[in-house]
């Protein structure tokens, strides 16, 4: 299925809610019952739409026993879903910005232009913030990051989702993922500088590097937290 058809699959409101719920779980597998309950639809309807999303390439599927038990009496494996890692994009007429970005990143890396790129990224972040003051809280930072497509969530110090005082904001999505995979030091440094400019420095929050597989390389925390 091409990208246009895949994205068109999200036009149905129930299907979109199911996709957004599965995507919000990060890499955790979601069963049909859980997805149905979370979105307020019948299990049969949820199963239908989840399978359509899988056929469109927007979700990956697997199977496991949701009871957590094994052996006789553990029940049959259930179908589970996670967000697909493949990116989808539509441009009419066709454009190939990814190739241009990769070529520019390759040239910048070979020329040692990391510092210049980070400076430009910081200026762009400041320009996006405009005349607004630096972010005054993690909640405000999350709103800003969500608007830029980072899919932020609060994670407690122990690694579990939560809103405790020592929580940090992690991001499930890297908007520069395809280029960052090929040029991680260059692009991750650029991303950090961009977010520093966007969120502001010297305020209540700060961005720092804290890479984790499958997520953005940057986290945001309260400025008074110790590194």
PDB file of C-alpha atoms in Angstrom:
ATOM      1  CA  UNK A   1       0.000   0.000   0.000  1.00  0.00           C
ATOM      2  CA  UNK A   2       1.378   3.412  -0.954  1.00  0.00           C
ATOM      3  CA  UNK A   3       1.784   6.326   1.418  1.00  0.00           C
ATOM      4  CA  UNK A   4      -1.372   8.114   0.236  1.00  0.00           C
ATOM      5  CA  UNK A   5      -3.529   5.040   0.851  1.00  0.00           C
ATOM      6  CA  UNK A   6      -1.871   4.418   4.212  1.00  0.00           C
ATOM      7  CA  UNK A   7      -2.520   7.949   5.452  1.00  0.00           C
ATOM      8  CA  UNK A   8      -6.055   7.854   4.044  1.00  0.00           C
ATOM      9  CA  UNK A   9      -6.693   4.882   6.341  1.00  0.00           C
ATOM     10  CA  UNK A  10      -6.609   7.334   9.270  1.00  0.00           C
ATOM     11  CA  UNK A  11      -9.554   9.339   7.925  1.00  0.00           C
ATOM     12  CA  UNK A  12     -12.007   7.167   9.842  1.00  0.00           C
ATOM     13  CA  UNK A  13     -12.336   8.703  13.344  1.00  0.00           C
ATOM     14  CA  UNK A  14     -12.476   5.356  15.191  1.00  0.00           C
ATOM     15  CA  UNK A  15      -9.471   4.066  13.288  1.00  0.00           C
ATOM     16  CA  UNK A  16      -7.558   7.245  14.069  1.00  0.00           C
ATOM     17  CA  UNK A  17      -8.337   6.993  17.791  1.00  0.00           C
ATOM     18  CA  UNK A  18      -7.135   3.399  17.834  1.00  0.00           C
ATOM     19  CA  UNK A  19      -3.939   4.316  16.008  1.00  0.00           C
ATOM     20  CA  UNK A  20      -3.251   7.233  18.344  1.00  0.00           C
ATOM     21  CA  UNK A  21      -3.794   5.017  21.391  1.00  0.00           C
ATOM     22  CA  UNK A  22      -1.416   2.308  20.174  1.00  0.00           C
ATOM     23  CA  UNK A  23       1.155   4.918  19.141  1.00  0.00           C
ATOM     24  CA  UNK A  24       0.989   6.552  22.579  1.00  0.00           C
ATOM     25  CA  UNK A  25       2.114   3.313  24.241  1.00  0.00           C
ATOM     26  CA  UNK A  26       5.579   3.582  22.721  1.00  0.00           C
ATOM     27  CA  UNK A  27       6.843   0.098  21.946  1.00  0.00           C
ATOM     28  CA  UNK A  28       4.462  -1.703  24.305  1.00  0.00           C
ATOM     29  CA  UNK A  29       2.228  -4.273  22.637  1.00  0.00           C
ATOM     30  CA  UNK A  30      -1.511  -3.583  22.825  1.00  0.00           C
ATOM     31  CA  UNK A  31      -4.194  -6.256  22.644  1.00  0.00           C
ATOM     32  CA  UNK A  32      -7.624  -5.885  21.082  1.00  0.00           C
ATOM     33  CA  UNK A  33      -9.490  -5.796  24.391  1.00  0.00           C
ATOM     34  CA  UNK A  34      -7.287  -3.047  25.791  1.00  0.00           C
ATOM     35  CA  UNK A  35      -7.571  -0.946  22.632  1.00  0.00           C
ATOM     36  CA  UNK A  36     -11.351  -1.366  22.561  1.00  0.00           C
ATOM     37  CA  UNK A  37     -11.756  -0.340  26.199  1.00  0.00           C
ATOM     38  CA  UNK A  38      -9.402   2.631  25.841  1.00  0.00           C
ATOM     39  CA  UNK A  39     -11.260   4.041  22.836  1.00  0.00           C
ATOM     40  CA  UNK A  40     -14.798   3.131  23.920  1.00  0.00           C
ATOM     41  CA  UNK A  41     -15.705   0.825  21.028  1.00  0.00           C
ATOM     42  CA  UNK A  42     -16.751  -2.816  20.784  1.00  0.00           C
ATOM     43  CA  UNK A  43     -13.987  -5.408  20.595  1.00  0.00           C
ATOM     44  CA  UNK A  44     -15.109  -6.683  17.181  1.00  0.00           C
ATOM     45  CA  UNK A  45     -15.049  -3.149  15.764  1.00  0.00           C
ATOM     46  CA  UNK A  46     -11.642  -2.476  17.314  1.00  0.00           C
ATOM     47  CA  UNK A  47     -10.274  -5.730  15.860  1.00  0.00           C
ATOM     48  CA  UNK A  48     -11.558  -4.788  12.398  1.00  0.00           C
ATOM     49  CA  UNK A  49      -9.966  -1.348  12.421  1.00  0.00           C
ATOM     50  CA  UNK A  50      -6.708  -2.527  14.008  1.00  0.00           C
ATOM     51  CA  UNK A  51      -6.309  -5.104  11.264  1.00  0.00           C
ATOM     52  CA  UNK A  52      -7.034  -2.473   8.604  1.00  0.00           C
ATOM     53  CA  UNK A  53      -4.306  -0.291  10.137  1.00  0.00           C
ATOM     54  CA  UNK A  54      -1.928  -3.256  10.025  1.00  0.00           C
ATOM     55  CA  UNK A  55      -2.797  -3.904   6.377  1.00  0.00           C
ATOM     56  CA  UNK A  56      -2.037  -0.240   5.653  1.00  0.00           C
ATOM     57  CA  UNK A  57       1.417  -0.676   7.210  1.00  0.00           C
ATOM     58  CA  UNK A  58       0.697   1.725  10.060  1.00  0.00           C
ATOM     59  CA  UNK A  59       0.775  -0.951  12.769  1.00  0.00           C
ATOM     60  CA  UNK A  60       2.929  -4.035  13.266  1.00  0.00           C
ATOM     61  CA  UNK A  61       1.341  -7.202  14.619  1.00  0.00           C
ATOM     62  CA  UNK A  62       2.463 -10.097  16.759  1.00  0.00           C
ATOM     63  CA  UNK A  63       0.995 -12.631  19.161  1.00  0.00           C
ATOM     64  CA  UNK A  64       1.519 -13.415  22.821  1.00  0.00           C
ATOM     65  CA  UNK A  65      -0.384 -14.663  25.837  1.00  0.00           C
ATOM     66  CA  UNK A  66      -1.790 -11.633  27.601  1.00  0.00           C
ATOM     67  CA  UNK A  67      -2.374 -13.571  30.828  1.00  0.00           C
ATOM     68  CA  UNK A  68       1.353 -13.599  31.573  1.00  0.00           C
ATOM     69  CA  UNK A  69       1.192 -17.377  32.125  1.00  0.00           C
ATOM     70  CA  UNK A  70       2.534 -20.244  30.024  1.00  0.00           C
ATOM     71  CA  UNK A  71       1.848 -23.927  29.705  1.00  0.00           C
ATOM     72  CA  UNK A  72      -1.479 -25.779  29.880  1.00  0.00           C
ATOM     73  CA  UNK A  73      -4.407 -23.556  30.812  1.00  0.00           C
ATOM     74  CA  UNK A  74      -2.599 -20.355  29.899  1.00  0.00           C
ATOM     75  CA  UNK A  75      -4.934 -19.686  27.000  1.00  0.00           C
ATOM     76  CA  UNK A  76      -4.297 -19.090  23.338  1.00  0.00           C
ATOM     77  CA  UNK A  77      -1.893 -16.351  22.211  1.00  0.00           C
ATOM     78  CA  UNK A  78      -3.707 -13.113  21.384  1.00  0.00           C
ATOM     79  CA  UNK A  79      -3.015 -10.761  18.515  1.00  0.00           C
ATOM     80  CA  UNK A  80      -1.160  -7.625  19.612  1.00  0.00           C
ATOM     81  CA  UNK A  81      -0.242  -4.373  17.884  1.00  0.00           C
ATOM     82  CA  UNK A  82       2.538  -1.783  17.990  1.00  0.00           C
ATOM     83  CA  UNK A  83       3.135   1.297  15.874  1.00  0.00           C
ATOM     84  CA  UNK A  84       5.119   0.523  12.730  1.00  0.00           C
ATOM     85  CA  UNK A  85       8.573   2.089  12.553  1.00  0.00           C
ATOM     86  CA  UNK A  86       8.318   2.823   8.825  1.00  0.00           C
ATOM     87  CA  UNK A  87       7.699   6.482   8.069  1.00  0.00           C
ATOM     88  CA  UNK A  88       4.900   7.702   5.822  1.00  0.00           C
ATOM     89  CA  UNK A  89       4.870  11.025   4.011  1.00  0.00           C
ATOM     90  CA  UNK A  90       2.856  12.521   1.182  1.00  0.00           C
ATOM     91  CA  UNK A  91       3.933  15.308  -1.161  1.00  0.00           C
ATOM     92  CA  UNK A  92       2.001  16.393  -4.231  1.00  0.00           C
ATOM     93  CA  UNK A  93       3.748  16.674  -6.587  1.00  0.00           C
ATOM     94  CA  UNK A  94       6.465  14.314  -5.398  1.00  0.00           C
ATOM     95  CA  UNK A  95       9.364  15.871  -3.492  1.00  0.00           C
ATOM     96  CA  UNK A  96      12.452  14.207  -2.043  1.00  0.00           C
ATOM     97  CA  UNK A  97      13.496  16.360   0.888  1.00  0.00           C
ATOM     98  CA  UNK A  98      15.006  13.402   2.741  1.00  0.00           C
ATOM     99  CA  UNK A  99      17.711  12.899   0.119  1.00  0.00           C
ATOM    100  CA  UNK A 100      18.519  16.608   0.187  1.00  0.00           C
ATOM    101  CA  UNK A 101      18.717  16.533   4.001  1.00  0.00           C
ATOM    102  CA  UNK A 102      20.999  13.506   3.963  1.00  0.00           C
ATOM    103  CA  UNK A 103      23.311  15.074   1.371  1.00  0.00           C
ATOM    104  CA  UNK A 104      23.514  18.311   3.332  1.00  0.00           C
ATOM    105  CA  UNK A 105      24.178  16.413   6.557  1.00  0.00           C
ATOM    106  CA  UNK A 106      26.901  14.373   4.893  1.00  0.00           C
ATOM    107  CA  UNK A 107      28.585  17.504   3.527  1.00  0.00           C
ATOM    108  CA  UNK A 108      28.315  19.282   6.906  1.00  0.00           C
ATOM    109  CA  UNK A 109      29.805  16.307   8.740  1.00  0.00           C
ATOM    110  CA  UNK A 110      32.690  15.955   6.311  1.00  0.00           C
ATOM    111  CA  UNK A 111      33.414  19.696   6.478  1.00  0.00           C
ATOM    112  CA  UNK A 112      33.287  19.741  10.287  1.00  0.00           C
ATOM    113  CA  UNK A 113      30.446  22.234  10.389  1.00  0.00           C
ATOM    114  CA  UNK A 114      28.882  20.893  13.594  1.00  0.00           C
ATOM    115  CA  UNK A 115      29.331  24.134  15.538  1.00  0.00           C
ATOM    116  CA  UNK A 116      27.891  26.262  12.753  1.00  0.00           C
ATOM    117  CA  UNK A 117      24.916  23.940  12.354  1.00  0.00           C
ATOM    118  CA  UNK A 118      24.176  24.000  16.095  1.00  0.00           C
ATOM    119  CA  UNK A 119      24.390  27.783  16.154  1.00  0.00           C
ATOM    120  CA  UNK A 120      21.942  28.000  13.253  1.00  0.00           C
ATOM    121  CA  UNK A 121      19.625  25.486  14.971  1.00  0.00           C
ATOM    122  CA  UNK A 122      19.675  27.506  18.202  1.00  0.00           C
ATOM    123  CA  UNK A 123      18.780  30.666  16.308  1.00  0.00           C
ATOM    124  CA  UNK A 124      15.929  28.843  14.568  1.00  0.00           C
ATOM    125  CA  UNK A 125      14.613  27.631  17.907  1.00  0.00           C
ATOM    126  CA  UNK A 126      14.688  31.178  19.271  1.00  0.00           C
ATOM    127  CA  UNK A 127      12.885  32.408  16.173  1.00  0.00           C
ATOM    128  CA  UNK A 128      10.173  29.783  16.620  1.00  0.00           C
ATOM    129  CA  UNK A 129       9.736  30.841  20.262  1.00  0.00           C
ATOM    130  CA  UNK A 130       9.499  34.448  19.208  1.00  0.00           C
ATOM    131  CA  UNK A 131       9.041  36.989  21.971  1.00  0.00           C
ATOM    132  CA  UNK A 132       7.743  34.411  24.469  1.00  0.00           C
ATOM    133  CA  UNK A 133       9.644  33.925  27.719  1.00  0.00           C
ATOM    134  CA  UNK A 134      11.531  30.661  28.335  1.00  0.00           C
ATOM    135  CA  UNK A 135       9.254  27.743  29.287  1.00  0.00           C
ATOM    136  CA  UNK A 136       8.192  28.063  32.894  1.00  0.00           C
ATOM    137  CA  UNK A 137       7.336  24.428  33.622  1.00  0.00           C
ATOM    138  CA  UNK A 138       7.588  20.886  32.300  1.00  0.00           C
ATOM    139  CA  UNK A 139       3.889  21.044  31.403  1.00  0.00           C
ATOM    140  CA  UNK A 140       4.477  24.117  29.246  1.00  0.00           C
ATOM    141  CA  UNK A 141       7.483  22.421  27.654  1.00  0.00           C
ATOM    142  CA  UNK A 142       5.326  19.396  26.814  1.00  0.00           C
ATOM    143  CA  UNK A 143       2.782  21.597  25.059  1.00  0.00           C
ATOM    144  CA  UNK A 144       5.540  23.215  22.997  1.00  0.00           C
ATOM    145  CA  UNK A 145       7.120  19.875  22.121  1.00  0.00           C
ATOM    146  CA  UNK A 146       3.782  18.283  21.226  1.00  0.00           C
ATOM    147  CA  UNK A 147       3.086  21.118  18.796  1.00  0.00           C
ATOM    148  CA  UNK A 148       6.393  20.307  17.058  1.00  0.00           C
ATOM    149  CA  UNK A 149       5.583  16.584  16.727  1.00  0.00           C
ATOM    150  CA  UNK A 150       7.923  15.192  19.406  1.00  0.00           C
ATOM    151  CA  UNK A 151       5.176  13.186  21.209  1.00  0.00           C
ATOM    152  CA  UNK A 152       6.382  14.046  24.735  1.00  0.00           C
ATOM    153  CA  UNK A 153       5.493  12.170  27.919  1.00  0.00           C
ATOM    154  CA  UNK A 154       6.489  12.429  31.572  1.00  0.00           C
ATOM    155  CA  UNK A 155       8.714   9.716  32.987  1.00  0.00           C
ATOM    156  CA  UNK A 156       9.471   9.406  36.699  1.00  0.00           C
ATOM    157  CA  UNK A 157      13.065   9.097  37.893  1.00  0.00           C
ATOM    158  CA  UNK A 158      12.689   5.319  38.235  1.00  0.00           C
ATOM    159  CA  UNK A 159      11.840   4.937  34.554  1.00  0.00           C
ATOM    160  CA  UNK A 160       8.064   4.583  34.805  1.00  0.00           C
ATOM    161  CA  UNK A 161       5.555   7.020  33.295  1.00  0.00           C
ATOM    162  CA  UNK A 162       4.356   9.545  35.867  1.00  0.00           C
ATOM    163  CA  UNK A 163       4.224  13.166  36.933  1.00  0.00           C
ATOM    164  CA  UNK A 164       6.438  13.145  39.993  1.00  0.00           C
ATOM    165  CA  UNK A 165       8.594  16.113  40.951  1.00  0.00           C
ATOM    166  CA  UNK A 166      11.735  14.388  39.690  1.00  0.00           C
ATOM    167  CA  UNK A 167      10.191  13.408  36.354  1.00  0.00           C
ATOM    168  CA  UNK A 168      11.775  14.205  33.019  1.00  0.00           C
ATOM    169  CA  UNK A 169      10.070  14.755  29.698  1.00  0.00           C
ATOM    170  CA  UNK A 170      10.995  12.134  27.133  1.00  0.00           C
ATOM    171  CA  UNK A 171       9.861  12.109  23.523  1.00  0.00           C
ATOM    172  CA  UNK A 172       8.654   9.086  21.610  1.00  0.00           C
ATOM    173  CA  UNK A 173       9.221  10.682  18.218  1.00  0.00           C
ATOM    174  CA  UNK A 174      12.279  12.249  16.627  1.00  0.00           C
ATOM    175  CA  UNK A 175      11.172  14.514  13.761  1.00  0.00           C
ATOM    176  CA  UNK A 176      14.628  14.033  12.211  1.00  0.00           C
ATOM    177  CA  UNK A 177      14.728  10.251  12.670  1.00  0.00           C
ATOM    178  CA  UNK A 178      15.705   9.218   9.128  1.00  0.00           C
ATOM    179  CA  UNK A 179      18.689  11.589   8.965  1.00  0.00           C
ATOM    180  CA  UNK A 180      19.625  11.088  12.621  1.00  0.00           C
ATOM    181  CA  UNK A 181      20.031   7.354  12.013  1.00  0.00           C
ATOM    182  CA  UNK A 182      22.734   8.041   9.417  1.00  0.00           C
ATOM    183  CA  UNK A 183      24.424  11.001  11.125  1.00  0.00           C
ATOM    184  CA  UNK A 184      23.632  10.713  14.846  1.00  0.00           C
ATOM    185  CA  UNK A 185      26.248  13.062  16.405  1.00  0.00           C
ATOM    186  CA  UNK A 186      25.572  15.810  13.879  1.00  0.00           C
ATOM    187  CA  UNK A 187      21.778  15.636  13.858  1.00  0.00           C
ATOM    188  CA  UNK A 188      21.333  14.944  17.573  1.00  0.00           C
ATOM    189  CA  UNK A 189      23.549  17.927  18.378  1.00  0.00           C
ATOM    190  CA  UNK A 190      21.475  20.037  16.020  1.00  0.00           C
ATOM    191  CA  UNK A 191      18.270  18.799  17.664  1.00  0.00           C
ATOM    192  CA  UNK A 192      19.539  19.654  21.145  1.00  0.00           C
ATOM    193  CA  UNK A 193      20.511  23.170  20.043  1.00  0.00           C
ATOM    194  CA  UNK A 194      17.139  23.656  18.361  1.00  0.00           C
ATOM    195  CA  UNK A 195      15.266  22.657  21.522  1.00  0.00           C
ATOM    196  CA  UNK A 196      17.484  24.835  23.707  1.00  0.00           C
ATOM    197  CA  UNK A 197      16.510  27.798  21.569  1.00  0.00           C
ATOM    198  CA  UNK A 198      12.857  26.764  21.400  1.00  0.00           C
ATOM    199  CA  UNK A 199      12.435  26.223  25.150  1.00  0.00           C
ATOM    200  CA  UNK A 200      14.781  29.020  26.173  1.00  0.00           C
ATOM    201  CA  UNK A 201      17.839  28.945  28.419  1.00  0.00           C
ATOM    202  CA  UNK A 202      18.093  30.272  31.934  1.00  0.00           C
ATOM    203  CA  UNK A 203      14.465  29.436  32.660  1.00  0.00           C
ATOM    204  CA  UNK A 204      12.660  26.735  34.638  1.00  0.00           C
ATOM    205  CA  UNK A 205      13.515  23.846  32.284  1.00  0.00           C
ATOM    206  CA  UNK A 206      16.520  22.697  30.328  1.00  0.00           C
ATOM    207  CA  UNK A 207      17.179  20.218  27.540  1.00  0.00           C
ATOM    208  CA  UNK A 208      20.025  17.733  27.658  1.00  0.00           C
ATOM    209  CA  UNK A 209      21.222  14.701  25.737  1.00  0.00           C
ATOM    210  CA  UNK A 210      20.002  11.340  27.037  1.00  0.00           C
ATOM    211  CA  UNK A 211      19.688   8.982  24.084  1.00  0.00           C
ATOM    212  CA  UNK A 212      17.460   5.918  24.274  1.00  0.00           C
ATOM    213  CA  UNK A 213      16.772   3.436  21.431  1.00  0.00           C
ATOM    214  CA  UNK A 214      13.560   4.195  19.590  1.00  0.00           C
ATOM    215  CA  UNK A 215      13.069   7.665  21.081  1.00  0.00           C
ATOM    216  CA  UNK A 216      14.364  11.209  20.707  1.00  0.00           C
ATOM    217  CA  UNK A 217      17.934  11.680  21.895  1.00  0.00           C
ATOM    218  CA  UNK A 218      17.023  14.676  24.083  1.00  0.00           C
ATOM    219  CA  UNK A 219      15.157  14.898  27.388  1.00  0.00           C
ATOM    220  CA  UNK A 220      13.789  17.976  29.135  1.00  0.00           C
ATOM    221  CA  UNK A 221      13.927  18.371  32.910  1.00  0.00           C
ATOM    222  CA  UNK A 222      13.544  20.985  35.606  1.00  0.00           C
ATOM    223  CA  UNK A 223      16.535  23.319  35.548  1.00  0.00           C
ATOM    224  CA  UNK A 224      17.298  22.672  39.228  1.00  0.00           C
ATOM    225  CA  UNK A 225      17.656  18.884  38.711  1.00  0.00           C
ATOM    226  CA  UNK A 226      21.204  17.592  39.112  1.00  0.00           C
ATOM    227  CA  UNK A 227      22.799  15.967  36.094  1.00  0.00           C
TER     228      UNK A 227
END
